[in-house]
PDB file of C-alpha atoms in Angstrom:
ATOM      1  CA  MET F 133     -29.073  71.397-232.397  1.00 43.00           C
ATOM      2  CA  ASN F 134     -31.109  70.952-229.191  1.00 41.00           C
ATOM      3  CA  VAL F 135     -30.789  72.699-225.891  1.00 43.00           C
ATOM      4  CA  ILE F 136     -32.532  72.857-222.463  1.00 43.00           C
ATOM      5  CA  GLY F 137     -34.701  70.171-220.964  1.00 43.00           C
ATOM      6  CA  GLN F 138     -38.171  70.172-219.468  1.00 42.00           C
ATOM      7  CA  THR F 139     -39.114  73.241-217.469  1.00 43.00           C
ATOM      8  CA  ASN F 140     -42.283  74.808-216.109  1.00 45.00           C
ATOM      9  CA  ASN F 141     -41.319  78.286-217.228  1.00 44.00           C
ATOM     10  CA  GLU F 142     -40.014  78.803-220.753  1.00 42.00           C
ATOM     11  CA  GLU F 143     -38.140  81.933-219.683  1.00 42.00           C
ATOM     12  CA  ASP F 144     -36.126  80.119-217.021  1.00 45.00           C
ATOM     13  CA  ALA F 145     -32.482  79.830-217.992  1.00 45.00           C
ATOM     14  CA  PHE F 146     -29.769  77.551-216.718  1.00 47.00           C
ATOM     15  CA  SER F 147     -26.354  78.715-215.566  1.00 47.00           C
ATOM     16  CA  SER F 148     -23.269  77.971-217.580  1.00 45.00           C
ATOM     17  CA  ASP F 149     -19.741  79.231-217.996  1.00 49.00           C
ATOM     18  CA  ASP F 150     -19.718  82.493-219.959  1.00 51.00           C
ATOM     19  CA  ASP F 151     -17.165  81.136-222.377  1.00 57.00           C
ATOM     20  CA  MET F 152     -19.263  78.051-223.322  1.00 61.00           C
ATOM     21  CA  THR F 153     -20.818  77.943-226.776  1.00 64.00           C
ATOM     22  CA  LEU F 154     -24.342  76.701-227.453  1.00 63.00           C
ATOM     23  CA  GLN F 155     -22.856  73.546-228.932  1.00 66.00           C
ATOM     24  CA  GLU F 156     -20.955  72.841-225.725  1.00 72.00           C
ATOM     25  CA  ILE F 157     -24.050  73.584-223.644  1.00 68.00           C
ATOM     26  CA  SER F 158     -26.079  71.214-225.803  1.00 66.00           C
ATOM     27  CA  GLN F 159     -23.548  68.431-225.443  1.00 70.00           C
ATOM     28  CA  ASP F 160     -23.372  68.933-221.689  1.00 70.00           C
ATOM     29  CA  LEU F 161     -27.140  68.685-221.299  1.00 64.00           C
ATOM     30  CA  ARG F 162     -27.319  65.726-223.644  1.00 65.00           C
ATOM     31  CA  ARG F 163     -24.977  63.827-221.387  1.00 68.00           C
ATOM     32  CA  GLN F 164     -27.320  64.611-218.488  1.00 64.00           C
ATOM     33  CA  GLY F 165     -30.350  63.426-220.447  1.00 59.00           C
ATOM     34  CA  LYS F 166     -32.179  66.736-220.204  1.00 54.00           C
ATOM     35  CA  LEU F 167     -32.563  67.647-223.872  1.00 52.00           C
ATOM     36  CA  ASN F 168     -35.913  67.715-225.633  1.00 53.00           C
ATOM     37  CA  LEU F 169     -36.315  71.250-227.012  1.00 52.00           C
ATOM     38  CA  ASN F 170     -34.995  72.641-230.280  1.00 54.00           C
ATOM     39  CA  VAL F 171     -32.565  75.571-230.101  1.00 50.00           C
ATOM     40  CA  SER F 172     -34.806  77.737-232.252  1.00 50.00           C
ATOM     41  CA  ARG F 173     -37.569  77.456-229.625  1.00 53.00           C
ATOM     42  CA  VAL F 174     -35.389  78.609-226.748  1.00 55.00           C
ATOM     43  CA  LEU F 175     -35.723  82.271-225.786  1.00 62.00           C
ATOM     44  CA  TYR F 176     -32.225  82.646-224.379  1.00 70.00           C
ATOM     45  CA  VAL F 177     -29.634  81.085-222.108  1.00 75.00           C
ATOM     46  CA  LYS F 178     -28.071  83.120-219.303  1.00 77.00           C
ATOM     47  CA  GLY F 179     -24.455  82.978-218.313  1.00 76.00           C
ATOM     48  CA  LYS F 180     -23.383  82.141-214.780  1.00 75.00           C
ATOM     49  CA  ASN F 181     -23.002  85.790-213.762  1.00 77.00           C
ATOM     50  CA  ASN F 182     -26.377  86.722-215.311  1.00 78.00           C
ATOM     51  CA  ARG F 183     -24.734  89.400-217.448  1.00 78.00           C
ATOM     52  CA  HIS F 184     -24.554  87.572-220.768  1.00 79.00           C
ATOM     53  CA  LYS F 185     -27.345  86.015-222.789  1.00 79.00           C
ATOM     54  CA  TRP F 186     -26.908  83.344-225.435  1.00 78.00           C
ATOM     55  CA  SER F 187     -29.721  83.247-227.959  1.00 77.00           C
ATOM     56  CA  GLY F 188     -30.767  80.316-230.106  1.00 72.00           C
ATOM     57  CA  GLU F 189     -32.000  82.579-232.890  1.00 74.00           C
ATOM     58  CA  LYS F 190     -30.360  85.149-235.103  1.00 76.00           C
ATOM     59  CA  PRO F 191     -30.963  88.743-233.955  1.00 75.00           C
ATOM     60  CA  VAL F 192     -33.659  90.649-235.812  1.00 78.00           C
ATOM     61  CA  ARG F 193     -32.276  93.480-237.927  1.00 79.00           C
ATOM     62  CA  ARG F 194     -33.829  96.826-237.150  1.00 79.00           C
ATOM     63  CA  ARG F 195     -33.416 100.244-238.640  1.00 79.00           C
ATOM     64  CA  THR F 196     -30.743 102.280-236.867  1.00 72.00           C
ATOM     65  CA  GLN F 197     -32.208 105.135-234.880  1.00 75.00           C
ATOM     66  CA  HIS F 198     -31.333 108.590-236.163  1.00 74.00           C
ATOM     67  CA  ARG F 199     -29.545 109.576-232.957  1.00 71.00           C
ATOM     68  CA  ASN F 200     -27.216 106.581-233.335  1.00 69.00           C
ATOM     69  CA  ILE F 201     -26.148 107.402-236.883  1.00 69.00           C
ATOM     70  CA  ILE F 202     -22.592 108.790-237.067  1.00 68.00           C
ATOM     71  CA  MET F 203     -22.674 111.924-239.204  1.00 69.00           C
ATOM     72  CA  HIS F 204     -18.948 112.706-239.330  1.00 70.00           C
ATOM     73  CA  LEU F 205     -15.754 110.917-240.297  1.00 76.00           C
ATOM     74  CA  SER F 206     -13.270 110.098-237.574  1.00 81.00           C
ATOM     75  CA  GLY F 207      -9.480 110.154-237.788  1.00 84.00           C
ATOM     76  CA  ASN F 208      -6.804 112.647-238.787  1.00 87.00           C
ATOM     77  CA  LYS F 209      -7.758 115.989-240.257  1.00 89.00           C
ATOM     78  CA  GLY F 210      -6.031 119.076-241.618  1.00 88.00           C
ATOM     79  CA  GLU F 211      -2.243 118.837-241.795  1.00 90.00           C
ATOM     80  CA  ALA F 212      -2.339 115.526-239.923  1.00 90.00           C
ATOM     81  CA  LYS F 213      -3.739 113.822-243.029  1.00 90.00           C
ATOM     82  CA  SER F 214      -0.495 114.267-244.938  1.00 90.00           C
ATOM     83  CA  ILE F 215       2.001 113.039-242.325  1.00 90.00           C
ATOM     84  CA  THR F 216       4.098 110.018-243.294  1.00 91.00           C
ATOM     85  CA  LYS F 217       6.493 109.740-240.334  1.00 92.00           C
ATOM     86  CA  PRO F 218       5.921 109.528-236.556  1.00 91.00           C
ATOM     87  CA  ILE F 219       8.142 112.564-235.938  1.00 92.00           C
ATOM     88  CA  GLU F 220       5.928 114.651-238.228  1.00 93.00           C
ATOM     89  CA  GLY F 221       2.884 113.772-236.151  1.00 92.00           C
ATOM     90  CA  TRP F 222       4.764 114.540-232.936  1.00 93.00           C
ATOM     91  CA  ALA F 223       5.835 117.936-234.301  1.00 93.00           C
ATOM     92  CA  LEU F 224       2.215 118.915-234.912  1.00 93.00           C
ATOM     93  CA  PHE F 225       1.530 118.762-231.183  1.00 92.00           C
ATOM     94  CA  LEU F 226       4.873 119.943-229.802  1.00 92.00           C
ATOM     95  CA  ASN F 227       5.972 122.419-232.450  1.00 91.00           C
ATOM     96  CA  ASP F 228       8.846 124.890-232.274  1.00 93.00           C
ATOM     97  CA  GLU F 229       6.534 127.597-230.942  1.00 91.00           C
ATOM     98  CA  ILE F 230       5.781 125.785-227.683  1.00 93.00           C
ATOM     99  CA  LEU F 231       9.272 124.264-227.423  1.00 95.00           C
ATOM    100  CA  ASN F 232      10.852 127.718-227.672  1.00 95.00           C
ATOM    101  CA  LYS F 233       8.742 128.742-224.680  1.00 92.00           C
ATOM    102  CA  PHE F 234      10.070 125.741-222.773  1.00 93.00           C
ATOM    103  CA  ALA F 235      13.617 126.730-223.713  1.00 95.00           C
ATOM    104  CA  TYR F 236      12.978 130.320-222.574  1.00 94.00           C
ATOM    105  CA  HIS F 237      11.637 129.308-219.153  1.00 93.00           C
ATOM    106  CA  THR F 238      14.362 126.677-218.772  1.00 95.00           C
ATOM    107  CA  ASN F 239      17.091 129.214-219.523  1.00 95.00           C
ATOM    108  CA  LYS F 240      15.672 131.551-216.886  1.00 93.00           C
ATOM    109  CA  GLU F 241      16.048 128.741-214.374  1.00 93.00           C
ATOM    110  CA  ILE F 242      19.549 127.989-215.667  1.00 93.00           C
ATOM    111  CA  GLU F 243      20.554 131.593-214.951  1.00 91.00           C
ATOM    112  CA  LYS F 244      19.479 131.091-211.345  1.00 90.00           C
ATOM    113  CA  GLN F 245      21.111 127.695-210.949  1.00 89.00           C
ATOM    114  CA  ARG F 246      24.458 128.631-212.479  1.00 86.00           C
ATOM    115  CA  LYS F 247      25.012 131.217-209.719  1.00 84.00           C
ATOM    116  CA  LYS F 248      25.700 128.305-207.401  1.00 83.00           C
ATOM    117  CA  TYR F 249      28.768 127.285-209.368  1.00 77.00           C
ATOM    118  CA  LYS F 250      32.278 128.628-208.902  1.00 65.00           C
ATOM    119  CA  GLY F 251      33.204 131.291-211.418  1.00 61.00           C
ATOM    120  CA  PHE F 252      29.964 133.286-211.272  1.00 56.00           C
ATOM    121  CA  GLN F 253      30.375 136.763-209.813  1.00 52.00           C
ATOM    122  CA  GLU F 254      28.161 139.773-209.443  1.00 46.00           C
ATOM    123  CA  GLU F 255      29.507 143.252-209.844  1.00 39.00           C
ATOM    124  CA  GLU F 256      28.445 146.080-207.548  1.00 36.00           C
ATOM    125  CA  ASP F 257      26.145 147.580-210.173  1.00 41.00           C
ATOM    126  CA  GLY F 258      24.185 144.331-210.374  1.00 46.00           C
ATOM    127  CA  GLU F 259      25.418 143.296-213.807  1.00 49.00           C
ATOM    128  CA  GLU F 260      26.428 139.660-214.036  1.00 51.00           C
ATOM    129  CA  ASN F 261      29.980 138.924-215.052  1.00 51.00           C
ATOM    130  CA  ILE F 262      30.515 135.286-215.964  1.00 48.00           C
ATOM    131  CA  ALA F 263      34.011 133.959-216.360  1.00 47.00           C
ATOM    132  CA  SER F 264      33.162 131.277-218.904  1.00 50.00           C
ATOM    133  CA  SER F 265      36.574 129.656-218.594  1.00 52.00           C
ATOM    134  CA  SER F 266      35.973 128.829-214.923  1.00 69.00           C
ATOM    135  CA  LEU F 267      32.315 127.787-215.227  1.00 76.00           C
ATOM    136  CA  PRO F 268      31.489 124.120-215.922  1.00 82.00           C
ATOM    137  CA  SER F 269      30.472 123.589-219.533  1.00 85.00           C
ATOM    138  CA  PHE F 270      27.250 121.828-218.572  1.00 90.00           C
ATOM    139  CA  VAL F 271      25.678 124.995-217.094  1.00 91.00           C
ATOM    140  CA  LYS F 272      25.392 126.856-220.399  1.00 92.00           C
ATOM    141  CA  PRO F 273      21.949 127.887-221.762  1.00 94.00           C
ATOM    142  CA  VAL F 274      19.961 125.299-223.671  1.00 96.00           C
ATOM    143  CA  SER F 275      19.115 125.645-227.361  1.00 96.00           C
ATOM    144  CA  LEU F 276      16.013 124.407-229.160  1.00 96.00           C
ATOM    145  CA  VAL F 277      17.983 121.586-230.804  1.00 96.00           C
ATOM    146  CA  GLU F 278      19.433 120.428-227.491  1.00 96.00           C
ATOM    147  CA  LEU F 279      16.015 120.595-225.823  1.00 96.00           C
ATOM    148  CA  LYS F 280      14.626 118.260-228.489  1.00 96.00           C
ATOM    149  CA  ALA F 281      17.581 115.938-227.895  1.00 96.00           C
ATOM    150  CA  LEU F 282      16.808 115.919-224.165  1.00 96.00           C
ATOM    151  CA  ILE F 283      13.171 115.000-224.806  1.00 95.00           C
ATOM    152  CA  GLY F 284      14.385 112.289-227.176  1.00 94.00           C
ATOM    153  CA  LEU F 285      16.483 110.770-224.384  1.00 94.00           C
ATOM    154  CA  TYR F 286      13.407 110.695-222.150  1.00 94.00           C
ATOM    155  CA  TYR F 287      11.565 108.752-224.837  1.00 93.00           C
ATOM    156  CA  LEU F 288      14.549 106.439-225.274  1.00 92.00           C
ATOM    157  CA  ALA F 289      14.640 105.670-221.554  1.00 91.00           C
ATOM    158  CA  GLY F 290      10.988 104.677-221.778  1.00 91.00           C
ATOM    159  CA  VAL F 291      11.559 102.480-224.838  1.00 90.00           C
ATOM    160  CA  PHE F 292      14.286 100.568-223.007  1.00 87.00           C
ATOM    161  CA  LYS F 293      12.162 100.500-219.809  1.00 88.00           C
ATOM    162  CA  MET F 294      14.921 102.276-217.901  1.00 86.00           C
ATOM    163  CA  ASN F 295      12.865 104.977-216.191  1.00 81.00           C
ATOM    164  CA  ASP F 296      13.736 103.639-212.738  1.00 84.00           C
ATOM    165  CA  ILE F 297      17.471 103.379-213.418  1.00 87.00           C
ATOM    166  CA  ASN F 298      19.722 106.122-212.072  1.00 89.00           C
ATOM    167  CA  THR F 299      21.551 108.357-214.507  1.00 90.00           C
ATOM    168  CA  LYS F 300      24.948 106.991-213.524  1.00 91.00           C
ATOM    169  CA  ASP F 301      23.980 103.595-214.922  1.00 90.00           C
ATOM    170  CA  LEU F 302      22.338 105.132-218.000  1.00 90.00           C
ATOM    171  CA  PHE F 303      25.571 106.881-218.955  1.00 92.00           C
ATOM    172  CA  ASP F 304      27.935 104.126-217.805  1.00 90.00           C
ATOM    173  CA  LYS F 305      30.603 103.323-220.394  1.00 88.00           C
ATOM    174  CA  PHE F 306      30.084  99.569-220.128  1.00 88.00           C
ATOM    175  CA  THR F 307      26.498  98.968-218.944  1.00 84.00           C
ATOM    176  CA  GLY F 308      24.746 102.129-220.157  1.00 86.00           C
ATOM    177  CA  VAL F 309      23.144 103.110-223.461  1.00 88.00           C
ATOM    178  CA  MET F 310      25.594 104.472-226.026  1.00 91.00           C
ATOM    179  CA  LEU F 311      23.066 106.951-227.473  1.00 92.00           C
ATOM    180  CA  PHE F 312      22.876 108.747-224.129  1.00 94.00           C
ATOM    181  CA  ARG F 313      26.623 109.346-223.991  1.00 93.00           C
ATOM    182  CA  ALA F 314      26.669 110.316-227.680  1.00 94.00           C
ATOM    183  CA  THR F 315      23.990 112.982-227.111  1.00 95.00           C
ATOM    184  CA  MET F 316      25.269 114.762-224.001  1.00 95.00           C
ATOM    185  CA  SER F 317      27.244 114.196-220.823  1.00 94.00           C
ATOM    186  CA  ARG F 318      25.657 112.837-217.662  1.00 94.00           C
ATOM    187  CA  CYS F 319      26.239 116.148-215.837  1.00 93.00           C
ATOM    188  CA  ARG F 320      24.523 118.058-218.638  1.00 95.00           C
ATOM    189  CA  PHE F 321      21.587 115.637-218.634  1.00 95.00           C
ATOM    190  CA  GLU F 322      21.108 115.950-214.870  1.00 94.00           C
ATOM    191  CA  PHE F 323      21.499 119.732-214.951  1.00 95.00           C
ATOM    192  CA  LEU F 324      18.941 120.240-217.735  1.00 96.00           C
ATOM    193  CA  THR F 325      16.503 117.839-216.094  1.00 95.00           C
ATOM    194  CA  ASN F 326      16.781 119.829-212.882  1.00 94.00           C
ATOM    195  CA  CYS F 327      16.299 123.160-214.684  1.00 94.00           C
ATOM    196  CA  LEU F 328      13.561 122.115-217.121  1.00 94.00           C
ATOM    197  CA  ARG F 329      10.584 124.470-216.764  1.00 91.00           C
ATOM    198  CA  PHE F 330       7.312 124.838-218.665  1.00 89.00           C
ATOM    199  CA  TYR F 331       6.194 128.159-217.192  1.00 84.00           C
ATOM    200  CA  ASP F 332       7.401 131.345-215.523  1.00 80.00           C
ATOM    201  CA  ARG F 333       8.429 130.267-212.045  1.00 76.00           C
ATOM    202  CA  ASP F 334       8.500 133.875-210.815  1.00 76.00           C
ATOM    203  CA  THR F 335       4.696 133.955-210.988  1.00 76.00           C
ATOM    204  CA  ARG F 336       4.221 130.509-209.423  1.00 71.00           C
ATOM    205  CA  GLU F 337       2.578 131.593-206.178  1.00 72.00           C
ATOM    206  CA  GLU F 338       0.262 134.040-207.913  1.00 73.00           C
ATOM    207  CA  SER F 339      -0.736 131.492-210.558  1.00 75.00           C
ATOM    208  CA  ARG F 340      -1.334 128.643-208.132  1.00 73.00           C
ATOM    209  CA  ALA F 341      -3.692 130.814-206.120  1.00 78.00           C
ATOM    210  CA  THR F 342      -6.228 130.522-208.938  1.00 81.00           C
ATOM    211  CA  ASP F 343      -5.014 127.413-210.785  1.00 82.00           C
ATOM    212  CA  ARG F 344      -3.335 124.461-209.079  1.00 81.00           C
ATOM    213  CA  SER F 345      -2.285 123.139-212.485  1.00 82.00           C
ATOM    214  CA  ALA F 346      -0.444 126.350-213.342  1.00 81.00           C
ATOM    215  CA  PRO F 347       2.976 124.646-213.853  1.00 81.00           C
ATOM    216  CA  ILE F 348       1.599 122.605-216.771  1.00 84.00           C
ATOM    217  CA  ARG F 349      -1.414 124.716-217.768  1.00 86.00           C
ATOM    218  CA  GLU F 350       0.140 126.269-220.871  1.00 86.00           C
ATOM    219  CA  VAL F 351       1.416 123.004-222.345  1.00 88.00           C
ATOM    220  CA  PHE F 352      -1.801 121.168-221.397  1.00 90.00           C
ATOM    221  CA  ASP F 353      -4.051 123.728-223.097  1.00 91.00           C
ATOM    222  CA  HIS F 354      -1.719 123.777-226.105  1.00 91.00           C
ATOM    223  CA  ILE F 355      -1.934 120.010-226.625  1.00 91.00           C
ATOM    224  CA  VAL F 356      -5.715 119.947-226.103  1.00 92.00           C
ATOM    225  CA  LYS F 357      -6.062 122.651-228.752  1.00 93.00           C
ATOM    226  CA  LYS F 358      -3.874 120.699-231.173  1.00 92.00           C
ATOM    227  CA  CYS F 359      -5.827 117.489-230.542  1.00 90.00           C
ATOM    228  CA  ASP F 360      -9.038 119.271-231.471  1.00 90.00           C
ATOM    229  CA  LYS F 361      -7.383 120.742-234.554  1.00 91.00           C
ATOM    230  CA  TYR F 362      -5.787 117.603-235.964  1.00 92.00           C
ATOM    231  CA  TYR F 363      -7.953 114.682-234.840  1.00 90.00           C
ATOM    232  CA  THR F 364     -11.620 113.731-234.748  1.00 87.00           C
ATOM    233  CA  PRO F 365     -12.429 110.840-232.382  1.00 85.00           C
ATOM    234  CA  THR F 366     -15.165 108.310-233.055  1.00 80.00           C
ATOM    235  CA  ASN F 367     -18.423 108.207-231.120  1.00 74.00           C
ATOM    236  CA  TYR F 368     -17.081 105.102-229.415  1.00 77.00           C
ATOM    237  CA  CYS F 369     -13.887 106.709-228.117  1.00 79.00           C
ATOM    238  CA  THR F 370     -12.988 105.661-224.555  1.00 81.00           C
ATOM    239  CA  ILE F 371     -10.656 107.727-222.381  1.00 78.00           C
ATOM    240  CA  ASP F 372      -8.520 105.710-219.985  1.00 76.00           C
ATOM    241  CA  GLU F 373      -6.828 107.065-216.884  1.00 61.00           C
TER     242      GLU F 373
END
């Protein structure tokens, strides 16, 4: 195959579309009557944006430098090697230990929020007396199982690309998703979403004075620690935004 015509400087390169192959370049120049050199004698051909080079010769194989040799295996490690289901992998990062902390902080917020509802009274000695029969059922404390169900509904909303749909439509009897209604009521879903907390809100001002990420610091550090424990990235790992 021939490429490139007469030129005063052998290193000069012609412009071409970056997606053109050498064969296409050769045919294009042949039509213009500019071919008289063999491909093997051409140093290289530059693309139109001068970022890509097309060579007429096979690259020379060289010994890999020591600093470029990967000395460790990438991929899952530890307990992560034995997982067989997606939920098992998820549980390694958000285990019951951290989820129980979420439930604890969420229940503290629930205690504050439920005071706004009719049926909650405070006695003179400061002890709370809750008439459960007159309180709405959706203001009760959350359990670990129900918290996992709530997180599952968040995932489900993402799967169905319904993150921007209001909760009334999500739980609608005719146009909503049946799994939402089967898991909990719309009022319960909205109440838990409003009360969901990942940290002690009572120390918010003090914590934010030294760490602006205080509301998510505990869960963030927890997941980073688990990532280091269960996964080894390759040397070519790229982190997107």
